[in-house]
Amino acid sequence: MAETMKTIGVVGGGQMGSGIAQLGVVHGFQVWLLDQDPQALARSADYIAASIRRLVSKRALSQADGDGALRSLHCTSSLEELRSSDFVVEAIVESEDVKKKLFRDLDRIVKPSAVLASNTSSISITRLASATTRPHQVIGMHFMNPPPLMKLVEIIRGADTSDETFAITKTLAQRFGKTVICSQDYSGFIVNRILMPMINEAFHALYTGVATKEDIDAGMKLGTNHPMGPLELADFIGLDVCLSIMRVLQVGFGDSKYAPCPLLVQYVDAGRLGRKQGIGVYDYRKVPELVKPSGRL
């Protein structure tokens, strides 16, 4: 099926969904991008178009291929439009209940042969698959942020995921030019099981006054050669996402070492969600320049 796949459905018009949709159209697929929010959908379409134009201007993509990619993108707010998809990947809010409801609806709408993939960064694929009548065709396909640039895709098999579904998903990821790693279906998988506790510990260091946020990030960047410090990275990911993953880890493993730092909880409660909100650990809002007084009356 991987060789004959023509149409991909992407649910969620945020940064992850937009990036996955861009990968699809650039690599020759028809893509249906769905979001219930018309404004989010319009922003996503604009983002993808701008990204493709940049690829053309940098000669990473020919003008003809760029035009073809833009024609292959179809935006919709109706789940019914995904009925012809061969492969559907969801990139919506990191909530098990919300994702399960979506999978139940997709299971009812899409054709029987379609694969249902989740971009979840921590939630059990086995439990998501249990909401469908096709658990053997449900799989985790975790892209890194931003999907067009990051080279990794983490594939997670649920308890009933078939070898064919795994092969289809791996082939698709490789067609996107990604390196594939495979994880068992344990909370947080590989990347976030290691990354999120580090970010949480950075919050503890800030919370207990070990160092300033700038020194914590500088220490990890210059001392361990990380491209971003853990607090800066948390802002980039979204503090609400980090908190959600820590809670999944805590429940999944039943271990207090995964308890979210109170400062992380407080920031999320205050609406300080990171770059997308304009403020998180750091403040990204533009401070208006003071108007200089005129010397003229």
PDB file of C-alpha atoms in Angstrom:
ATOM      1  CA  MET A   1       0.000   0.000   0.000  1.00  0.00           C
ATOM      2  CA  ALA A   2       2.882   2.376   0.751  1.00  0.00           C
ATOM      3  CA  GLU A   3       3.829   2.539  -2.924  1.00  0.00           C
ATOM      4  CA  THR A   4       0.266   3.248  -4.065  1.00  0.00           C
ATOM      5  CA  MET A   5      -0.584   5.781  -1.371  1.00  0.00           C
ATOM      6  CA  LYS A   6      -1.847   9.026  -2.922  1.00  0.00           C
ATOM      7  CA  THR A   7      -3.812  10.967  -0.305  1.00  0.00           C
ATOM      8  CA  ILE A   8      -2.895  11.905   3.251  1.00  0.00           C
ATOM      9  CA  GLY A   9      -5.217  13.466   5.794  1.00  0.00           C
ATOM     10  CA  VAL A  10      -3.786  15.719   8.509  1.00  0.00           C
ATOM     11  CA  VAL A  11      -5.970  16.722  11.453  1.00  0.00           C
ATOM     12  CA  GLY A  12      -4.860  19.863  13.278  1.00  0.00           C
ATOM     13  CA  GLY A  13      -3.735  23.144  11.762  1.00  0.00           C
ATOM     14  CA  GLY A  14      -1.176  24.084  14.391  1.00  0.00           C
ATOM     15  CA  GLN A  15       2.576  24.148  13.953  1.00  0.00           C
ATOM     16  CA  MET A  16       2.907  20.363  13.916  1.00  0.00           C
ATOM     17  CA  GLY A  17      -0.037  19.723  11.591  1.00  0.00           C
ATOM     18  CA  SER A  18       1.060  22.467   9.213  1.00  0.00           C
ATOM     19  CA  GLY A  19       4.561  21.045   9.050  1.00  0.00           C
ATOM     20  CA  ILE A  20       3.331  17.507   8.402  1.00  0.00           C
ATOM     21  CA  ALA A  21       0.977  18.760   5.686  1.00  0.00           C
ATOM     22  CA  GLN A  22       3.863  20.647   4.073  1.00  0.00           C
ATOM     23  CA  LEU A  23       5.957  17.481   4.021  1.00  0.00           C
ATOM     24  CA  GLY A  24       3.093  15.657   2.337  1.00  0.00           C
ATOM     25  CA  VAL A  25       2.526  18.098  -0.519  1.00  0.00           C
ATOM     26  CA  VAL A  26       6.242  18.665  -1.133  1.00  0.00           C
ATOM     27  CA  HIS A  27       6.742  14.903  -1.471  1.00  0.00           C
ATOM     28  CA  GLY A  28       4.004  14.398  -4.013  1.00  0.00           C
ATOM     29  CA  PHE A  29       0.877  13.592  -2.024  1.00  0.00           C
ATOM     30  CA  GLN A  30      -2.567  15.099  -2.132  1.00  0.00           C
ATOM     31  CA  VAL A  31      -3.124  16.431   1.391  1.00  0.00           C
ATOM     32  CA  TRP A  32      -6.361  17.277   3.143  1.00  0.00           C
ATOM     33  CA  LEU A  33      -5.612  19.527   6.117  1.00  0.00           C
ATOM     34  CA  LEU A  34      -8.437  19.777   8.637  1.00  0.00           C
ATOM     35  CA  ASP A  35      -9.050  22.196  11.469  1.00  0.00           C
ATOM     36  CA  GLN A  36     -12.371  23.224  13.006  1.00  0.00           C
ATOM     37  CA  ASP A  37     -11.135  26.793  13.464  1.00  0.00           C
ATOM     38  CA  PRO A  38     -11.304  28.683  10.131  1.00  0.00           C
ATOM     39  CA  GLN A  39      -8.734  31.235  11.320  1.00  0.00           C
ATOM     40  CA  ALA A  40      -6.285  28.517  12.344  1.00  0.00           C
ATOM     41  CA  LEU A  41      -6.819  26.851   8.972  1.00  0.00           C
ATOM     42  CA  ALA A  42      -6.141  30.108   7.114  1.00  0.00           C
ATOM     43  CA  ARG A  43      -2.979  30.723   9.154  1.00  0.00           C
ATOM     44  CA  SER A  44      -1.818  27.200   8.421  1.00  0.00           C
ATOM     45  CA  ALA A  45      -2.391  27.576   4.672  1.00  0.00           C
ATOM     46  CA  ASP A  46      -0.512  30.893   4.669  1.00  0.00           C
ATOM     47  CA  TYR A  47       2.355  29.351   6.643  1.00  0.00           C
ATOM     48  CA  ILE A  48       2.676  26.414   4.243  1.00  0.00           C
ATOM     49  CA  ALA A  49       2.512  28.673   1.175  1.00  0.00           C
ATOM     50  CA  ALA A  50       5.195  30.972   2.600  1.00  0.00           C
ATOM     51  CA  SER A  51       7.418  28.000   3.458  1.00  0.00           C
ATOM     52  CA  ILE A  52       7.107  26.562  -0.035  1.00  0.00           C
ATOM     53  CA  ARG A  53       7.867  29.945  -1.598  1.00  0.00           C
ATOM     54  CA  ARG A  54      11.035  30.113   0.525  1.00  0.00           C
ATOM     55  CA  LEU A  55      12.073  26.674  -0.709  1.00  0.00           C
ATOM     56  CA  VAL A  56      11.572  27.847  -4.301  1.00  0.00           C
ATOM     57  CA  SER A  57      13.495  31.080  -3.717  1.00  0.00           C
ATOM     58  CA  LYS A  58      16.400  29.088  -2.237  1.00  0.00           C
ATOM     59  CA  ARG A  59      16.236  26.681  -5.198  1.00  0.00           C
ATOM     60  CA  ALA A  60      15.568  23.764  -2.874  1.00  0.00           C
ATOM     61  CA  LEU A  61      12.399  23.217  -4.915  1.00  0.00           C
ATOM     62  CA  SER A  62      11.672  24.040  -8.548  1.00  0.00           C
ATOM     63  CA  GLN A  63       8.980  26.564  -9.396  1.00  0.00           C
ATOM     64  CA  ALA A  64       6.929  23.827 -11.065  1.00  0.00           C
ATOM     65  CA  ASP A  65       7.207  21.532  -8.049  1.00  0.00           C
ATOM     66  CA  GLY A  66       6.361  24.413  -5.720  1.00  0.00           C
ATOM     67  CA  ASP A  67       3.258  25.269  -7.728  1.00  0.00           C
ATOM     68  CA  GLY A  68       2.276  21.606  -7.795  1.00  0.00           C
ATOM     69  CA  ALA A  69       2.710  21.318  -4.035  1.00  0.00           C
ATOM     70  CA  LEU A  70       0.421  24.295  -3.437  1.00  0.00           C
ATOM     71  CA  ARG A  71      -2.224  22.820  -5.740  1.00  0.00           C
ATOM     72  CA  SER A  72      -2.051  19.566  -3.766  1.00  0.00           C
ATOM     73  CA  LEU A  73      -3.038  21.209  -0.489  1.00  0.00           C
ATOM     74  CA  HIS A  74      -6.745  21.129   0.323  1.00  0.00           C
ATOM     75  CA  CYS A  75      -8.026  22.799   3.489  1.00  0.00           C
ATOM     76  CA  THR A  76     -11.283  21.814   5.156  1.00  0.00           C
ATOM     77  CA  SER A  77     -13.269  22.002   8.365  1.00  0.00           C
ATOM     78  CA  SER A  78     -15.280  18.881   7.533  1.00  0.00           C
ATOM     79  CA  LEU A  79     -14.067  15.487   8.714  1.00  0.00           C
ATOM     80  CA  GLU A  80     -16.041  13.884   5.876  1.00  0.00           C
ATOM     81  CA  GLU A  81     -13.491  15.266   3.387  1.00  0.00           C
ATOM     82  CA  LEU A  82     -10.934  12.798   4.774  1.00  0.00           C
ATOM     83  CA  ARG A  83     -12.946   9.788   3.624  1.00  0.00           C
ATOM     84  CA  SER A  84     -10.680   9.143   0.619  1.00  0.00           C
ATOM     85  CA  SER A  85      -7.425   9.351   2.592  1.00  0.00           C
ATOM     86  CA  ASP A  86      -5.052   6.396   2.507  1.00  0.00           C
ATOM     87  CA  PHE A  87      -3.249   7.553   5.638  1.00  0.00           C
ATOM     88  CA  VAL A  88      -4.430   9.972   8.332  1.00  0.00           C
ATOM     89  CA  VAL A  89      -2.191  11.526  10.972  1.00  0.00           C
ATOM     90  CA  GLU A  90      -3.618  13.580  13.812  1.00  0.00           C
ATOM     91  CA  ALA A  91      -1.709  16.450  15.417  1.00  0.00           C
ATOM     92  CA  ILE A  92      -4.301  17.871  17.789  1.00  0.00           C
ATOM     93  CA  VAL A  93      -4.249  18.730  21.497  1.00  0.00           C
ATOM     94  CA  GLU A  94      -2.325  16.277  23.712  1.00  0.00           C
ATOM     95  CA  SER A  95      -5.420  14.865  25.407  1.00  0.00           C
ATOM     96  CA  GLU A  96      -6.242  11.158  25.412  1.00  0.00           C
ATOM     97  CA  ASP A  97      -9.996  11.737  25.582  1.00  0.00           C
ATOM     98  CA  VAL A  98      -9.976  14.211  22.682  1.00  0.00           C
ATOM     99  CA  LYS A  99      -7.783  11.969  20.557  1.00  0.00           C
ATOM    100  CA  LYS A 100      -9.937   8.914  21.266  1.00  0.00           C
ATOM    101  CA  LYS A 101     -13.062  10.756  20.152  1.00  0.00           C
ATOM    102  CA  LEU A 102     -11.299  11.806  16.942  1.00  0.00           C
ATOM    103  CA  PHE A 103     -10.164   8.240  16.264  1.00  0.00           C
ATOM    104  CA  ARG A 104     -13.700   6.936  16.783  1.00  0.00           C
ATOM    105  CA  ASP A 105     -14.983   9.469  14.246  1.00  0.00           C
ATOM    106  CA  LEU A 106     -12.192   8.753  11.758  1.00  0.00           C
ATOM    107  CA  ASP A 107     -12.757   5.017  12.093  1.00  0.00           C
ATOM    108  CA  ARG A 108     -16.347   5.558  11.036  1.00  0.00           C
ATOM    109  CA  ILE A 109     -15.520   7.866   8.096  1.00  0.00           C
ATOM    110  CA  VAL A 110     -12.309   6.766   6.385  1.00  0.00           C
ATOM    111  CA  LYS A 111     -12.038   3.748   4.116  1.00  0.00           C
ATOM    112  CA  PRO A 112     -11.349   0.349   5.714  1.00  0.00           C
ATOM    113  CA  SER A 113      -7.797   0.130   4.383  1.00  0.00           C
ATOM    114  CA  ALA A 114      -6.687   3.508   5.779  1.00  0.00           C
ATOM    115  CA  VAL A 115      -4.011   3.745   8.462  1.00  0.00           C
ATOM    116  CA  LEU A 116      -4.721   6.000  11.458  1.00  0.00           C
ATOM    117  CA  ALA A 117      -1.588   7.542  12.951  1.00  0.00           C
ATOM    118  CA  SER A 118      -1.132   9.751  15.986  1.00  0.00           C
ATOM    119  CA  ASN A 119       1.555  12.394  16.382  1.00  0.00           C
ATOM    120  CA  THR A 120       1.191  12.084  20.150  1.00  0.00           C
ATOM    121  CA  SER A 121       4.400  12.630  22.050  1.00  0.00           C
ATOM    122  CA  SER A 122       3.482  10.523  25.071  1.00  0.00           C
ATOM    123  CA  ILE A 123      -0.014   8.937  25.059  1.00  0.00           C
ATOM    124  CA  SER A 124      -0.452   5.153  24.753  1.00  0.00           C
ATOM    125  CA  ILE A 125      -1.065   4.052  21.169  1.00  0.00           C
ATOM    126  CA  THR A 126      -2.710   0.873  22.456  1.00  0.00           C
ATOM    127  CA  ARG A 127      -5.324   2.901  24.323  1.00  0.00           C
ATOM    128  CA  LEU A 128      -5.949   5.192  21.342  1.00  0.00           C
ATOM    129  CA  ALA A 129      -6.332   2.147  19.092  1.00  0.00           C
ATOM    130  CA  SER A 130      -8.925   0.672  21.464  1.00  0.00           C
ATOM    131  CA  ALA A 131     -11.330   3.445  20.393  1.00  0.00           C
ATOM    132  CA  THR A 132     -11.422   1.994  16.854  1.00  0.00           C
ATOM    133  CA  THR A 133     -12.502  -1.204  15.125  1.00  0.00           C
ATOM    134  CA  ARG A 134      -9.099  -1.377  13.365  1.00  0.00           C
ATOM    135  CA  PRO A 135      -6.444  -1.467  16.134  1.00  0.00           C
ATOM    136  CA  HIS A 136      -4.065  -3.302  13.776  1.00  0.00           C
ATOM    137  CA  GLN A 137      -4.063  -0.160  11.567  1.00  0.00           C
ATOM    138  CA  VAL A 138      -3.340   2.343  14.341  1.00  0.00           C
ATOM    139  CA  ILE A 139       0.219   3.519  15.005  1.00  0.00           C
ATOM    140  CA  GLY A 140       2.224   6.318  16.563  1.00  0.00           C
ATOM    141  CA  MET A 141       4.130   8.582  14.173  1.00  0.00           C
ATOM    142  CA  HIS A 142       5.798  11.229  16.322  1.00  0.00           C
ATOM    143  CA  PHE A 143       7.400  14.036  14.310  1.00  0.00           C
ATOM    144  CA  MET A 144       9.786  16.461  15.944  1.00  0.00           C
ATOM    145  CA  ASN A 145       9.146  20.206  15.876  1.00  0.00           C
ATOM    146  CA  PRO A 146       9.267  21.716  13.270  1.00  0.00           C
ATOM    147  CA  PRO A 147       8.490  18.679  11.084  1.00  0.00           C
ATOM    148  CA  PRO A 148       9.946  19.986   7.789  1.00  0.00           C
ATOM    149  CA  LEU A 149      13.356  20.622   9.394  1.00  0.00           C
ATOM    150  CA  MET A 150      13.842  17.980  12.068  1.00  0.00           C
ATOM    151  CA  LYS A 151      15.258  14.745  10.716  1.00  0.00           C
ATOM    152  CA  LEU A 152      13.701  12.315  13.186  1.00  0.00           C
ATOM    153  CA  VAL A 153      10.413  10.427  13.282  1.00  0.00           C
ATOM    154  CA  GLU A 154       9.645   8.187  16.240  1.00  0.00           C
ATOM    155  CA  ILE A 155       7.374   5.250  15.347  1.00  0.00           C
ATOM    156  CA  ILE A 156       5.427   3.518  18.100  1.00  0.00           C
ATOM    157  CA  ARG A 157       3.581   0.240  17.682  1.00  0.00           C
ATOM    158  CA  GLY A 158       0.523  -0.451  19.790  1.00  0.00           C
ATOM    159  CA  ALA A 159      -0.198  -3.912  21.157  1.00  0.00           C
ATOM    160  CA  ASP A 160      -2.097  -4.881  17.987  1.00  0.00           C
ATOM    161  CA  THR A 161      -0.330  -2.796  15.311  1.00  0.00           C
ATOM    162  CA  SER A 162       0.326  -5.036  12.307  1.00  0.00           C
ATOM    163  CA  ASP A 163       3.633  -5.506  10.518  1.00  0.00           C
ATOM    164  CA  GLU A 164       2.033  -4.090   7.377  1.00  0.00           C
ATOM    165  CA  THR A 165       0.957  -0.898   9.162  1.00  0.00           C
ATOM    166  CA  PHE A 166       4.447  -0.496  10.595  1.00  0.00           C
ATOM    167  CA  ALA A 167       6.018  -1.017   7.155  1.00  0.00           C
ATOM    168  CA  ILE A 168       3.666   1.524   5.536  1.00  0.00           C
ATOM    169  CA  THR A 169       4.418   4.128   8.193  1.00  0.00           C
ATOM    170  CA  LYS A 170       8.184   3.587   8.077  1.00  0.00           C
ATOM    171  CA  THR A 171       8.180   3.824   4.276  1.00  0.00           C
ATOM    172  CA  LEU A 172       6.206   7.080   4.426  1.00  0.00           C
ATOM    173  CA  ALA A 173       8.604   8.584   6.974  1.00  0.00           C
ATOM    174  CA  GLN A 174      11.574   7.607   4.818  1.00  0.00           C
ATOM    175  CA  ARG A 175       9.903   9.100   1.756  1.00  0.00           C
ATOM    176  CA  PHE A 176       9.723  12.326   3.768  1.00  0.00           C
ATOM    177  CA  GLY A 177      13.503  12.056   4.163  1.00  0.00           C
ATOM    178  CA  LYS A 178      13.360  11.174   7.869  1.00  0.00           C
ATOM    179  CA  THR A 179      15.455   8.883  10.026  1.00  0.00           C
ATOM    180  CA  VAL A 180      13.206   6.433  11.858  1.00  0.00           C
ATOM    181  CA  ILE A 181      13.593   5.183  15.419  1.00  0.00           C
ATOM    182  CA  CYS A 182      11.180   2.670  16.941  1.00  0.00           C
ATOM    183  CA  SER A 183       9.805   2.641  20.468  1.00  0.00           C
ATOM    184  CA  GLN A 184       7.730   0.251  22.502  1.00  0.00           C
ATOM    185  CA  ASP A 185       4.405   1.652  23.692  1.00  0.00           C
ATOM    186  CA  TYR A 186       5.532   3.030  27.057  1.00  0.00           C
ATOM    187  CA  SER A 187       4.684   6.497  28.354  1.00  0.00           C
ATOM    188  CA  GLY A 188       6.813   9.191  26.728  1.00  0.00           C
ATOM    189  CA  PHE A 189       8.337   6.699  24.264  1.00  0.00           C
ATOM    190  CA  ILE A 190      12.073   7.441  23.758  1.00  0.00           C
ATOM    191  CA  VAL A 191      12.584  11.143  23.182  1.00  0.00           C
ATOM    192  CA  ASN A 192      10.194  12.633  25.714  1.00  0.00           C
ATOM    193  CA  ARG A 193      10.900  10.064  28.402  1.00  0.00           C
ATOM    194  CA  ILE A 194      14.434  11.471  28.448  1.00  0.00           C
ATOM    195  CA  LEU A 195      13.806  15.084  27.429  1.00  0.00           C
ATOM    196  CA  MET A 196      10.848  16.059  29.621  1.00  0.00           C
ATOM    197  CA  PRO A 197      12.391  15.065  32.970  1.00  0.00           C
ATOM    198  CA  MET A 198      15.419  17.173  32.014  1.00  0.00           C
ATOM    199  CA  ILE A 199      13.176  20.162  31.274  1.00  0.00           C
ATOM    200  CA  ASN A 200      11.282  19.529  34.519  1.00  0.00           C
ATOM    201  CA  GLU A 201      14.554  19.448  36.452  1.00  0.00           C
ATOM    202  CA  ALA A 202      15.558  22.758  34.851  1.00  0.00           C
ATOM    203  CA  PHE A 203      12.321  24.231  36.216  1.00  0.00           C
ATOM    204  CA  HIS A 204      13.196  22.839  39.657  1.00  0.00           C
ATOM    205  CA  ALA A 205      16.615  24.506  39.425  1.00  0.00           C
ATOM    206  CA  LEU A 206      14.920  27.815  38.632  1.00  0.00           C
ATOM    207  CA  TYR A 207      12.197  27.254  41.257  1.00  0.00           C
ATOM    208  CA  THR A 208      14.677  26.581  44.074  1.00  0.00           C
ATOM    209  CA  GLY A 209      16.983  29.441  43.125  1.00  0.00           C
ATOM    210  CA  VAL A 210      19.940  27.370  41.986  1.00  0.00           C
ATOM    211  CA  ALA A 211      20.556  29.819  39.129  1.00  0.00           C
ATOM    212  CA  THR A 212      18.896  32.310  36.813  1.00  0.00           C
ATOM    213  CA  LYS A 213      17.046  31.102  33.749  1.00  0.00           C
ATOM    214  CA  GLU A 214      19.781  32.566  31.552  1.00  0.00           C
ATOM    215  CA  ASP A 215      22.544  30.698  33.392  1.00  0.00           C
ATOM    216  CA  ILE A 216      20.604  27.408  33.410  1.00  0.00           C
ATOM    217  CA  ASP A 217      20.184  27.612  29.644  1.00  0.00           C
ATOM    218  CA  ALA A 218      23.746  28.813  29.029  1.00  0.00           C
ATOM    219  CA  GLY A 219      25.074  25.953  31.148  1.00  0.00           C
ATOM    220  CA  MET A 220      23.320  23.330  29.062  1.00  0.00           C
ATOM    221  CA  LYS A 221      24.068  24.995  25.734  1.00  0.00           C
ATOM    222  CA  LEU A 222      27.764  25.607  26.335  1.00  0.00           C
ATOM    223  CA  GLY A 223      28.416  22.743  28.736  1.00  0.00           C
ATOM    224  CA  THR A 224      26.637  19.931  26.869  1.00  0.00           C
ATOM    225  CA  ASN A 225      26.501  21.373  23.341  1.00  0.00           C
ATOM    226  CA  HIS A 226      22.702  21.543  23.231  1.00  0.00           C
ATOM    227  CA  PRO A 227      21.471  23.979  20.550  1.00  0.00           C
ATOM    228  CA  MET A 228      18.852  25.369  22.966  1.00  0.00           C
ATOM    229  CA  GLY A 229      18.735  25.477  26.730  1.00  0.00           C
ATOM    230  CA  PRO A 230      16.008  23.412  28.437  1.00  0.00           C
ATOM    231  CA  LEU A 231      13.929  26.422  29.509  1.00  0.00           C
ATOM    232  CA  GLU A 232      14.195  28.041  26.079  1.00  0.00           C
ATOM    233  CA  LEU A 233      13.236  24.708  24.528  1.00  0.00           C
ATOM    234  CA  ALA A 234      10.255  24.394  26.877  1.00  0.00           C
ATOM    235  CA  ASP A 235       9.013  27.782  25.670  1.00  0.00           C
ATOM    236  CA  PHE A 236       9.433  26.608  22.065  1.00  0.00           C
ATOM    237  CA  ILE A 237       7.545  23.357  22.677  1.00  0.00           C
ATOM    238  CA  GLY A 238       4.830  24.998  24.794  1.00  0.00           C
ATOM    239  CA  LEU A 239       4.743  24.834  28.595  1.00  0.00           C
ATOM    240  CA  ASP A 240       1.252  23.339  28.495  1.00  0.00           C
ATOM    241  CA  VAL A 241       2.547  20.512  26.312  1.00  0.00           C
ATOM    242  CA  CYS A 242       5.483  19.917  28.667  1.00  0.00           C
ATOM    243  CA  LEU A 243       3.131  19.809  31.650  1.00  0.00           C
ATOM    244  CA  SER A 244       0.770  17.413  29.886  1.00  0.00           C
ATOM    245  CA  ILE A 245       3.626  15.030  29.052  1.00  0.00           C
ATOM    246  CA  MET A 246       4.985  15.116  32.615  1.00  0.00           C
ATOM    247  CA  ARG A 247       1.529  14.197  33.906  1.00  0.00           C
ATOM    248  CA  VAL A 248       1.335  11.306  31.422  1.00  0.00           C
ATOM    249  CA  LEU A 249       4.737  10.085  32.628  1.00  0.00           C
ATOM    250  CA  GLN A 250       3.722  10.400  36.274  1.00  0.00           C
ATOM    251  CA  VAL A 251       0.498   8.446  35.789  1.00  0.00           C
ATOM    252  CA  GLY A 252       2.030   5.934  33.382  1.00  0.00           C
ATOM    253  CA  PHE A 253       4.939   4.972  35.634  1.00  0.00           C
ATOM    254  CA  GLY A 254       3.390   5.774  39.022  1.00  0.00           C
ATOM    255  CA  ASP A 255       6.671   7.336  40.112  1.00  0.00           C
ATOM    256  CA  SER A 256       6.914  10.631  42.005  1.00  0.00           C
ATOM    257  CA  LYS A 257      10.136  11.521  40.185  1.00  0.00           C
ATOM    258  CA  TYR A 258       7.931  12.509  37.230  1.00  0.00           C
ATOM    259  CA  ALA A 259       5.807  14.927  39.284  1.00  0.00           C
ATOM    260  CA  PRO A 260       5.688  18.289  37.452  1.00  0.00           C
ATOM    261  CA  CYS A 261       7.622  21.122  39.073  1.00  0.00           C
ATOM    262  CA  PRO A 262       5.246  23.531  40.881  1.00  0.00           C
ATOM    263  CA  LEU A 263       6.729  26.439  38.916  1.00  0.00           C
ATOM    264  CA  LEU A 264       5.848  24.771  35.602  1.00  0.00           C
ATOM    265  CA  VAL A 265       2.291  24.223  36.861  1.00  0.00           C
ATOM    266  CA  GLN A 266       2.072  27.839  38.011  1.00  0.00           C
ATOM    267  CA  TYR A 267       3.244  29.227  34.672  1.00  0.00           C
ATOM    268  CA  VAL A 268       0.662  27.180  32.785  1.00  0.00           C
ATOM    269  CA  ASP A 269      -2.076  28.218  35.226  1.00  0.00           C
ATOM    270  CA  ALA A 270      -1.086  31.846  34.581  1.00  0.00           C
ATOM    271  CA  GLY A 271      -1.361  31.377  30.801  1.00  0.00           C
ATOM    272  CA  ARG A 272       2.396  31.680  30.317  1.00  0.00           C
ATOM    273  CA  LEU A 273       2.573  28.963  27.667  1.00  0.00           C
ATOM    274  CA  GLY A 274       5.747  29.974  25.844  1.00  0.00           C
ATOM    275  CA  ARG A 275       6.487  31.475  22.464  1.00  0.00           C
ATOM    276  CA  LYS A 276       2.999  30.839  21.077  1.00  0.00           C
ATOM    277  CA  GLN A 277       1.551  32.997  23.860  1.00  0.00           C
ATOM    278  CA  GLY A 278       4.254  35.651  23.763  1.00  0.00           C
ATOM    279  CA  ILE A 279       5.435  34.818  27.275  1.00  0.00           C
ATOM    280  CA  GLY A 280       6.605  31.722  29.111  1.00  0.00           C
ATOM    281  CA  VAL A 281       9.856  31.413  31.009  1.00  0.00           C
ATOM    282  CA  TYR A 282      11.023  34.264  28.794  1.00  0.00           C
ATOM    283  CA  ASP A 283       9.049  37.284  27.600  1.00  0.00           C
ATOM    284  CA  TYR A 284       8.811  37.458  23.797  1.00  0.00           C
ATOM    285  CA  ARG A 285       6.445  40.396  23.619  1.00  0.00           C
ATOM    286  CA  LYS A 286       7.750  43.464  21.843  1.00  0.00           C
ATOM    287  CA  VAL A 287       8.145  46.387  24.188  1.00  0.00           C
ATOM    288  CA  PRO A 288       6.833  49.498  22.425  1.00  0.00           C
ATOM    289  CA  GLU A 289       9.465  52.152  21.900  1.00  0.00           C
ATOM    290  CA  LEU A 290       9.004  55.343  23.846  1.00  0.00           C
ATOM    291  CA  VAL A 291       7.909  58.230  21.647  1.00  0.00           C
ATOM    292  CA  LYS A 292      10.615  60.829  21.641  1.00  0.00           C
ATOM    293  CA  PRO A 293       9.339  64.329  22.435  1.00  0.00           C
ATOM    294  CA  SER A 294       9.336  66.708  19.509  1.00  0.00           C
ATOM    295  CA  GLY A 295      11.276  69.925  19.734  1.00  0.00           C
ATOM    296  CA  ARG A 296       8.522  71.694  17.864  1.00  0.00           C
ATOM    297  CA  LEU A 297       5.355  73.108  19.399  1.00  0.00           C
TER     298      LEU A 297
END
